C-alpha positions as MATLAB code, in Angstrom:
seq = 'MAPRSGRLALPLLAAILAAPSLGAQQPAQRLPRITRDIVESERTVLHGNVHPQIAERAPLGLTDKSKPMERMILSLKLAPESMGRLETLLAKQQDPKSPSFHRWLTPQQFGEEFGPARSDINTVAAWLASHGFSVEEIAPSGLTINFSGTVDAVERAFQTTIMDFDIDGQRRHGNTTDPAIPSALAEVIEGIVTLHDIPRPAHNRGTKKLSGPDAAAVLAKLSPEWKGTANGTAGVYTSPVDWAAIYNASATYTGNGTGTGVVIGIVGRTNPGTANWSAFRSVVGLPVNTPAIIVNGTNPGDLGAAEDGEADLDAEWSGGVAPGATVKFVASKSTSSTDGVDLSAQYIVNNNLADVMSTSFGQCEASMGSTETAFYNNLWSQAAAQGITACVSTGDSGAAGCTGGSSTSGAGFSGVNGLASTPYNIAVGATQLSTSSSYWTSAGAPTGYIPETPWNESGSVSGGSGLWSTSSGASSTYAKPAWQVCVGVPAASHRYLPDVSLDGSDMFFGNYGLLVYTQGAMATTGGTSASSPSFAGVTALIVQKYGRQGNANTTLYQMGNAQYGGTGTAVFHDITSGNNT';
ca = [
      99.517  135.352   93.258;
      96.608  133.913   91.318;
      95.751  135.124   87.810;
      93.148  137.818   87.814;
      90.414  135.567   86.496;
      91.228  133.219   89.343;
      90.610  135.973   91.847;
      87.079  136.801   90.803;
      84.662  137.009   93.708;
      80.980  136.486   92.902;
      78.843  139.103   94.622;
      75.342  138.107   93.491;
      73.492  135.831   91.110;
      73.912  136.378   87.417;
      71.403  135.889   84.636;
      72.480  132.590   83.110;
      70.543  131.390   80.112;
      68.899  128.013   80.373;
      66.526  125.803   78.408;
      64.188  122.932   79.265;
      65.862  119.547   79.523;
      65.141  117.370   76.513;
      65.708  113.699   75.919;
      69.205  112.332   75.420;
      70.553  111.572   71.973;
      70.677  108.014   70.677;
      73.644  106.129   72.200;
      76.623  105.377   70.014;
      77.581  101.826   69.165;
      80.160  100.624   71.698;
      82.462   98.008   70.262;
      84.259   95.547   72.555;
      87.915   96.343   73.178;
      88.781   93.040   74.827;
      89.369   90.937   71.748;
      91.617   88.114   72.933;
      91.777   85.521   75.663;
      93.184   86.440   79.060;
      96.633   84.959   79.598;
      97.742   85.571   83.188;
     101.429   85.364   82.355;
     101.169   88.168   79.783;
     101.099   91.375   81.833;
     100.953   95.140   81.349;
     102.325   97.322   84.144;
     100.122  100.279   85.141;
     102.813  102.878   85.665;
     102.546  105.869   87.995;
     100.471  104.280   90.735;
     102.751  104.250   93.799;
     102.127  107.042   96.323;
     105.208  109.316   96.616;
     105.204  109.102  100.421;
     105.515  105.339  100.110;
     108.101  105.440   97.354;
     110.431  107.645   99.414;
     110.290  105.673  102.683;
     111.776  102.453  103.975;
     109.070   99.931  104.854;
     108.389   98.656  108.361;
     107.544   95.234  107.020;
     104.999   93.268  105.018;
     101.319   94.003  105.587;
      99.292   91.137  107.050;
      98.125   89.140  104.045;
      94.731   88.484  105.611;
      94.060   92.209  106.064;
      90.830   93.226  104.285;
      91.117   95.588  101.309;
      87.579   96.908  101.059;
      85.726   98.916   98.423;
      88.628   99.264   96.040;
      87.691  101.253   92.940;
      88.751   99.819   89.595;
      88.709  102.628   87.052;
      87.913  101.740   83.444;
      88.917  103.698   80.369;
      86.873  105.795   78.047;
      87.511  104.693   74.488;
      89.546  107.249   72.490;
      86.582  107.921   70.205;
      84.349  108.414   73.257;
      86.647  111.133   74.609;
      86.170  113.233   71.502;
      82.413  112.759   71.462;
      82.175  113.615   75.161;
      84.090  116.867   74.678;
      81.767  117.755   71.808;
      78.674  117.045   73.895;
      79.938  119.075   76.866;
      80.573  122.054   74.604;
      77.125  121.774   73.035;
      75.474  121.510   76.441;
      76.870  124.973   77.255;
      76.042  126.525   73.854;
      72.631  128.270   73.830;
      72.531  127.918   70.041;
      72.866  124.139   70.143;
      69.902  121.720   70.246;
      71.850  119.958   73.042;
      71.940  123.054   75.262;
      71.260  121.947   78.852;
      70.078  118.525   77.698;
      71.583  116.646   80.607;
      72.214  112.906   80.663;
      71.324  110.426   83.361;
      74.127  108.174   84.679;
      72.664  105.318   82.652;
      72.582  107.414   79.479;
      76.173  108.494   80.084;
      77.196  104.845   80.321;
      75.298  103.911   77.172;
      76.851  106.786   75.256;
      80.441  106.830   76.536;
      81.122  103.845   78.787;
      82.837  100.584   77.869;
      80.898   97.875   76.071;
      78.831   95.747   78.431;
      80.705   92.613   77.336;
      84.013   94.243   78.354;
      82.622   95.229   81.759;
      81.384   91.684   82.325;
      84.750   90.243   81.327;
      86.600   92.469   83.791;
      84.118   91.685   86.578;
      84.469   87.956   85.898;
      88.272   88.255   86.032;
      88.057   89.951   89.443;
      85.726   87.241   90.724;
      88.079   84.546   89.441;
      90.760   85.949   91.748;
      88.544   85.736   94.785;
      87.311   89.300   94.900;
      83.763   90.283   95.756;
      82.374   92.533   93.031;
      80.083   94.904   94.894;
      79.085   97.642   92.496;
      79.327   98.405   88.796;
      78.655  102.069   88.155;
      75.839  102.962   85.738;
      78.477  104.806   83.707;
      80.469  101.602   83.362;
      83.598  103.527   84.321;
      84.156  102.046   87.785;
      83.819   98.703   89.499;
      83.957   98.580   93.303;
      85.331   95.355   94.729;
      86.769   93.926   97.943;
      89.257   91.261   98.926;
      92.366   90.765  101.000;
      95.962   91.941  100.777;
      96.910   88.466   99.586;
      94.331   88.563   96.784;
      95.509   92.007   95.689;
      99.148   90.954   95.621;
      98.383   87.832   93.594;
      95.930   89.372   91.122;
      97.831   92.598   90.487;
     101.367   91.275   91.064;
     102.334   93.966   93.555;
     103.463   94.039   97.183;
     101.645   95.762  100.065;
     103.885   96.921  102.931;
     103.580   98.954  106.133;
     105.175  102.385  106.573;
     105.526  105.097  109.186;
     103.961  108.219  107.690;
     103.684  111.292  109.905;
     103.771  109.116  113.013;
     100.987  106.821  111.812;
     101.350  103.220  110.684;
     100.090  103.157  107.096;
     100.289  100.671  104.263;
     100.312  100.705  100.494;
     101.584   99.121   97.309;
     105.336   99.449   96.754;
     105.291   98.608   93.050;
     102.969   99.510   90.213;
     100.155   97.011   89.717;
     100.131   94.800   86.625;
      97.127   93.355   84.816;
      96.698   90.801   82.038;
      97.547   92.526   78.771;
      94.249   91.410   77.255;
      92.483   93.781   79.674;
      94.804   96.753   79.200;
      92.590   98.459   76.622;
      89.786   98.691   79.157;
      91.324   98.887   82.652;
      92.821  102.211   83.756;
      93.872  100.882   87.142;
      92.954  100.852   90.829;
      92.324  104.357   92.171;
      94.308  103.724   95.374;
      95.818  100.755   97.203;
      96.821  102.614  100.367;
      95.238  104.214  103.430;
      96.906  107.650  103.338;
      94.028  110.116  103.848;
      93.300  113.096  101.638;
      93.805  116.390  103.523;
      90.824  118.580  104.369;
      91.084  122.234  103.340;
      90.287  124.209  106.463;
      92.259  126.241  108.965;
      90.862  124.375  111.940;
      88.322  125.701  114.407;
      88.677  127.988  117.416;
      85.989  127.843  120.067;
      84.437  131.189  120.987;
      85.196  132.693  124.355;
      82.510  132.383  126.995;
      81.211  135.964  126.691;
      81.165  135.822  122.901;
      79.422  132.462  122.850;
      76.818  133.842  125.230;
      76.281  136.860  122.983;
      75.799  134.635  119.952;
      73.446  132.301  121.791;
      71.488  135.343  122.907;
      70.724  135.831  119.218;
      72.265  139.240  118.809;
      72.514  138.426  115.096;
      73.325  139.843  112.681;
      75.238  142.341  114.783;
      77.785  140.097  116.420;
      81.054  141.547  117.570;
      83.578  140.492  120.154;
      86.679  138.452  120.669;
      87.768  134.916  119.939;
      90.601  133.640  122.100;
      91.419  137.196  123.115;
      91.720  138.542  119.563;
      89.366  141.353  118.584;
      87.290  140.837  115.472;
      83.830  140.498  113.984;
      81.991  137.225  113.473;
      80.457  136.475  110.080;
      77.246  134.479  109.782;
      75.267  133.593  106.630;
      73.118  136.622  107.438;
      76.202  138.847  107.166;
      77.348  136.953  104.064;
      74.053  137.700  102.332;
      74.498  141.411  103.037;
      78.130  141.464  101.888;
      77.469  139.665   98.598;
      74.017  141.131   97.941;
      72.287  137.778   98.181;
      69.440  139.231  100.226;
      67.931  140.792   97.109;
      68.230  137.456   95.341;
      66.379  135.695   98.157;
      63.495  138.116   97.777;
      63.335  138.106   94.000;
      64.403  134.593   93.033;
      64.187  132.364   96.078;
      66.468  130.722   98.597;
      67.281  127.501   96.744;
      64.034  125.659   97.374;
      63.824  122.427   95.397;
      67.571  122.306   94.716;
      69.805  119.578   96.178;
      73.371  120.288   97.305;
      75.561  117.209   97.756;
      78.406  117.371  100.281;
      81.346  114.965  100.128;
      82.164  113.572  103.587;
      83.846  110.691  105.382;
      82.543  111.061  108.956;
      79.075  110.927  110.478;
      78.821  113.667  113.087;
      75.042  113.578  113.333;
      72.840  116.569  112.622;
      72.570  118.200  116.073;
      75.275  120.797  115.374;
      73.693  121.682  112.031;
      70.269  122.240  113.572;
      71.792  124.343  116.338;
      73.722  126.480  113.855;
      70.622  127.320  111.857;
      68.683  128.109  115.008;
      71.360  130.340  116.516;
      71.999  132.411  113.384;
      68.329  132.776  112.541;
      67.992  130.496  109.513;
      64.736  128.638  108.840;
      64.422  125.038  110.014;
      65.855  122.895  107.214;
      68.370  120.491  108.706;
      70.742  118.797  106.218;
      70.255  115.060  105.788;
      72.947  112.403  106.142;
      73.181  109.593  103.618;
      75.395  106.733  104.785;
      77.069  105.111  101.797;
      77.918  101.570  102.840;
      79.359  100.996  106.298;
      78.673  103.839  108.712;
      81.981  105.653  109.364;
      80.739  106.834  112.766;
      81.810  110.071  114.381;
      85.531  110.502  113.695;
      86.059  113.345  116.138;
      86.730  117.057  116.155;
      89.059  117.415  113.153;
      86.864  115.516  110.698;
      83.622  116.827  112.190;
      84.806  120.432  111.878;
      85.082  119.995  108.122;
      81.729  118.251  107.882;
      79.989  120.881  110.012;
      81.484  123.752  108.008;
      80.416  122.235  104.680;
      76.881  121.336  105.731;
      76.203  124.564  107.610;
      77.538  127.050  105.079;
      76.221  125.452  101.888;
      72.768  125.530  103.434;
      73.433  128.883  105.049;
      74.015  130.601  101.725;
      71.049  128.775  100.153;
      68.789  128.388  103.199;
      65.927  126.832  101.215;
      68.040  124.180   99.491;
      68.099  120.534  100.512;
      71.601  119.626  101.688;
      72.533  115.947  101.508;
      75.743  115.036  103.291;
      77.161  111.741  102.024;
      79.170  109.883  104.667;
      81.419  107.100  103.374;
      83.812  105.199  105.597;
      87.441  105.251  104.490;
      88.787  101.734  104.074;
      92.254  100.233  104.063;
      92.450  100.944  100.341;
      90.050  103.778   99.477;
      89.445  107.225  100.957;
      85.857  107.950  101.947;
      86.156  111.174   99.937;
      86.439  109.174   96.723;
      83.533  106.920   97.651;
      81.257  109.844   98.529;
      82.075  111.795   95.381;
      81.473  108.647   93.342;
      78.145  108.062   95.089;
      76.828  111.562   94.424;
      77.618  111.420   90.705;
      76.643  107.796   90.071;
      73.285  108.308   91.785;
      72.702  111.738   90.220;
      72.002  112.758   93.805;
      72.468  116.518   93.596;
      72.245  119.521   91.303;
      75.474  120.935   92.725;
      78.130  119.376   94.967;
      81.034  120.548   97.087;
      84.316  118.783   97.858;
      86.564  120.382  100.491;
      89.402  117.866  100.269;
      92.333  117.576   97.935;
      95.570  116.004   96.842;
      98.558  117.570   95.151;
      98.638  116.648   91.465;
     102.148  115.232   91.846;
     101.000  112.969   94.685;
      98.117  111.506   92.724;
      98.624  108.300   90.836;
      97.794  108.170   87.161;
      94.623  106.234   87.947;
      93.552  108.720   90.641;
      93.920  111.496   88.097;
      91.900  109.624   85.485;
      89.224  108.773   88.057;
      88.525  112.406   88.976;
      88.824  113.597   85.398;
      86.199  111.043   84.353;
      83.996  111.613   87.404;
      83.816  115.402   87.045;
      83.253  115.142   83.279;
      80.389  112.730   83.959;
      79.006  115.152   86.552;
      79.154  117.971   84.008;
      77.336  115.879   81.393;
      74.615  115.153   83.962;
      74.282  118.858   84.755;
      75.910  118.609   88.196;
      78.134  121.564   89.102;
      81.156  120.237   90.992;
      82.738  122.848   93.303;
      86.163  121.944   94.720;
      88.325  123.915   97.151;
      91.798  124.797   95.876;
      93.661  124.315   99.165;
      95.193  126.287  102.018;
      98.954  126.421  101.425;
      99.362  129.135   98.794;
     101.423  128.193   95.776;
     102.863  125.219   97.682;
      99.954  122.926   96.972;
     102.055  119.823   97.615;
     102.325  120.459  101.343;
     100.011  121.645  104.111;
      99.196  125.028  105.560;
     100.999  124.226  108.798;
     104.320  123.709  106.977;
     106.930  126.393  107.546;
     108.399  126.308  104.042;
     106.935  125.749  100.617;
     110.269  125.290   98.862;
     110.055  122.345   96.490;
     106.330  121.855   97.077;
     104.758  123.968   94.336;
     101.667  122.482   92.750;
      97.871  122.563   92.745;
      95.044  120.378   93.981;
      94.448  117.585   91.478;
      90.817  117.193   92.543;
      90.229  120.850   91.616;
      92.342  121.188   88.475;
      90.286  119.211   85.958;
      88.602  121.150   83.131;
      85.176  120.012   84.371;
      84.871  121.484   87.880;
      84.828  124.948   89.449;
      87.973  125.537   91.522;
      87.111  127.803   94.459;
      89.679  129.926   96.293;
      89.373  132.039   99.426;
      89.493  135.766  100.157;
      89.608  137.822  103.315;
      87.568  140.903  104.058;
      88.926  144.364  104.632;
      89.429  145.097  108.330;
      88.507  148.748  107.903;
      85.798  149.762  110.362;
      84.170  151.870  107.653;
      82.499  148.742  106.236;
      80.878  147.695  109.503;
      78.429  149.335  111.861;
      79.566  150.018  115.411;
      77.748  146.852  116.443;
      79.643  144.749  113.891;
      77.106  144.345  111.071;
      78.262  144.762  107.454;
      76.986  147.833  105.634;
      77.208  146.125  102.219;
      80.010  144.795  100.053;
      83.400  144.691  101.804;
      86.549  144.836   99.633;
      88.525  141.612   99.532;
      92.105  140.486   99.130;
      93.416  136.931   98.730;
      93.132  135.047  102.020;
      96.636  135.071  103.505;
      97.489  134.198  107.076;
     100.916  132.771  106.296;
     104.101  133.531  108.146;
     104.917  136.223  105.583;
     102.292  138.568  107.064;
     102.175  140.081  110.521;
     100.577  137.710  113.003;
     100.439  134.822  110.532;
     102.106  131.422  110.579;
     103.031  128.581  108.273;
     101.764  128.680  104.705;
      98.097  129.321  105.522;
      96.707  131.085  102.450;
      94.479  130.429   99.469;
      96.072  128.036   96.997;
      96.433  128.944   93.340;
      98.624  128.247   90.350;
      99.030  126.383   87.089;
      98.184  122.747   86.577;
     100.995  120.476   85.487;
      98.441  117.883   84.337;
      95.800  119.709   82.318;
      96.046  122.113   79.408;
      94.077  125.346   79.452;
      90.411  124.649   78.633;
      88.885  126.543   75.719;
      86.578  128.404   78.099;
      89.389  129.709   80.354;
      89.956  132.955   78.506;
      89.612  136.247   80.334;
      91.482  139.423   81.121;
      94.409  138.539   83.378;
      94.598  134.821   82.575;
      98.227  134.012   81.653;
      98.907  133.198   78.026;
     100.579  129.859   78.811;
      98.625  126.749   77.949;
      97.961  125.498   81.496;
      94.707  125.114   83.397;
      94.823  127.826   86.071;
      93.286  127.804   89.550;
      91.092  129.159   91.079;
      88.127  130.107   88.926;
      86.265  132.133   91.573;
      86.966  133.090   95.184;
      84.782  133.905   98.172;
      85.288  134.880  101.789;
      87.327  132.369  103.786;
      88.344  134.675  106.622;
      88.826  133.411  110.152;
      89.834  135.025  113.445;
      93.211  133.434  113.965;
      94.910  136.799  114.055;
      92.243  139.446  114.140;
      90.369  138.974  110.896;
      86.640  138.544  110.454;
      85.797  134.961  111.310;
      83.211  132.649  109.762;
      81.019  131.059  112.394;
      80.594  127.293  112.574;
      78.777  125.219  115.178;
      80.894  122.177  115.978;
      81.430  119.839  118.931;
      78.380  121.336  120.592;
      79.650  124.921  120.606;
      80.026  127.942  118.347;
      83.504  128.465  116.887;
      85.258  130.304  114.071;
      86.990  128.799  111.072;
      88.231  129.685  107.614;
      90.034  128.542  104.485;
      88.983  127.365  101.061;
      86.817  124.736  102.748;
      84.545  127.635  103.659;
      84.545  129.061  100.141;
      83.629  125.908   98.231;
      80.391  125.087  100.082;
      79.486  128.791  100.002;
      79.828  128.827   96.228;
      77.827  125.615   96.047;
      75.110  127.574   97.839;
      75.406  130.398   95.293;
      75.053  127.877   92.489;
      71.979  126.389   94.146;
      70.326  129.816   94.012;
      71.096  129.991   90.290;
      69.803  126.458   89.710;
      66.489  127.260   91.392;
      65.759  129.905   88.794;
      67.516  128.600   85.698;
      67.914  124.844   86.145;
      71.037  122.729   86.329;
      74.208  124.349   85.034;
      76.778  121.546   84.706;
      80.272  122.998   84.353;
      79.279  126.632   84.824;
      82.812  127.861   84.129;
      81.894  128.379   80.495;
      79.258  130.922   81.477;
      81.292  132.467   84.317;
      84.236  133.271   82.057;
      81.931  134.582   79.340;
      80.378  136.940   81.864;
      83.823  137.977   83.064;
      84.914  138.786   79.511;
      81.752  140.788   78.921;
      82.198  142.716   82.173;
      85.847  143.594   81.623;
      85.245  144.274   77.955;
      82.624  146.863   78.859;
      79.757  145.006   77.181;
      78.242  143.149   80.113;
      76.783  143.552   83.555;
      79.182  143.914   86.498;
      78.923  140.498   88.097;
      82.350  140.066   89.712;
      84.447  142.027   92.166;
      87.938  141.907   90.682;
      90.668  141.532   93.294;
      93.861  143.228   92.207;
      95.799  143.688   95.456;
      97.267  141.340   98.001;
      98.934  137.963   97.491;
      99.059  134.426   98.810;
     102.790  134.118   99.446;
];
């Protein structure tokens, strides 16, 4: 079961102090760290960069050497002295007493202040080009270089071997040994984020299409009083209209606005088009404000029901909770070396695209390479410095974060989502609503706040299956951040997940299901993929009134301490019953 602070559910907007954004401080002097000539025969191995699923399998054979390896991400290191200065800045940006309070940086300013020296970046880019790679993008932060080539070029430049494998019935490929780089570059290069095509899992329970009568009732606009059955199971459908009543957002809409002028960025890797999103808003009675799609690079196209269900859920519910906000869905095609999730997250931060962003994908910490870990740690810290609030779902397999919700056993798979466990993002878990009829009208409309328990539809509960439940636990990578202090947080020195939790109920066995319009029809869904975009919507409402918040965890935990210490306003509903096992 998650620590109590990790089970906080945010019912309404809180008064978060903010100040006008001022100019950035003068950049520090960045000294070159590449100080000697590159000697190709002198190599440094970048340990911890072979995917576990590749390391434990016998290969099918060598990967075709002419196979393209597109949009690889080379991650560069922050200098040790930059790490300390960045931590200091991030703390000051959240301190109302500091002159740096809410003085957010641009991506260019972040690069000038904390990135590698320009001469080092140029040297690394020139080295890539000398090995036949096409250098396509150097991030304004200076922390990543995107480049493309072939399997043969990768094997020669990084002295590794790419081979094919059977993984879950799919032919995949990846590096079988840790890459190696010239030692002269080792002070600057962290490594390549990934050299395989194993996709990151999405964090949703799947979708279930509504029955004919129920779909007709919804299309007849009986909102917000929808009630009926999904696949023969009685329950009540939940729309953003219901959500606003449950979490008291309706009063916020009236007094503070609906998110107008705020941009929510959604991380995606498919392009489902916007027809479902427009239909969803129309059916549930939201104002016309269709999310926009930004194609980052090659258009991934429509990848089908599974991927589209995630995209539709994220776009519809982030904008459903903040109906006036501008939702920008970034669609990046996954390549033979890089997941579209990574490319979209990188795009949002490097282009300072949004005030708040949501990522509903993950990867077990133990399955992430050392460079993957560094990439997300750097990316979310950059987002925080720019004032972007990064919301990330914790996952849907309970404490067994290193396997999926459909697995029947979590033994040996404990762990947490490495995309959500950094100290710089908000980790969002899921709850489920009480099924007591006393909280709903006879027509199925909520009467107000509905008590919550951790979302748990695993095989350990009646009617459940697999491990389907909100993921939580202690990070094995990150120490407890200074801000993560609250009643109920364990004393051990780990980063704990989640930070907040919101409704992720579905109707798979008689719970209250979140509506989503997907594949041209209304359906129900659930999981932490529903909670993260919903909390992004909550944050957008806060940003409209108070400005960008960056890593809002500092303020959230302060408010939690004040509430439980009896000195502050009641902002959270504390969840003290139920479990996720």
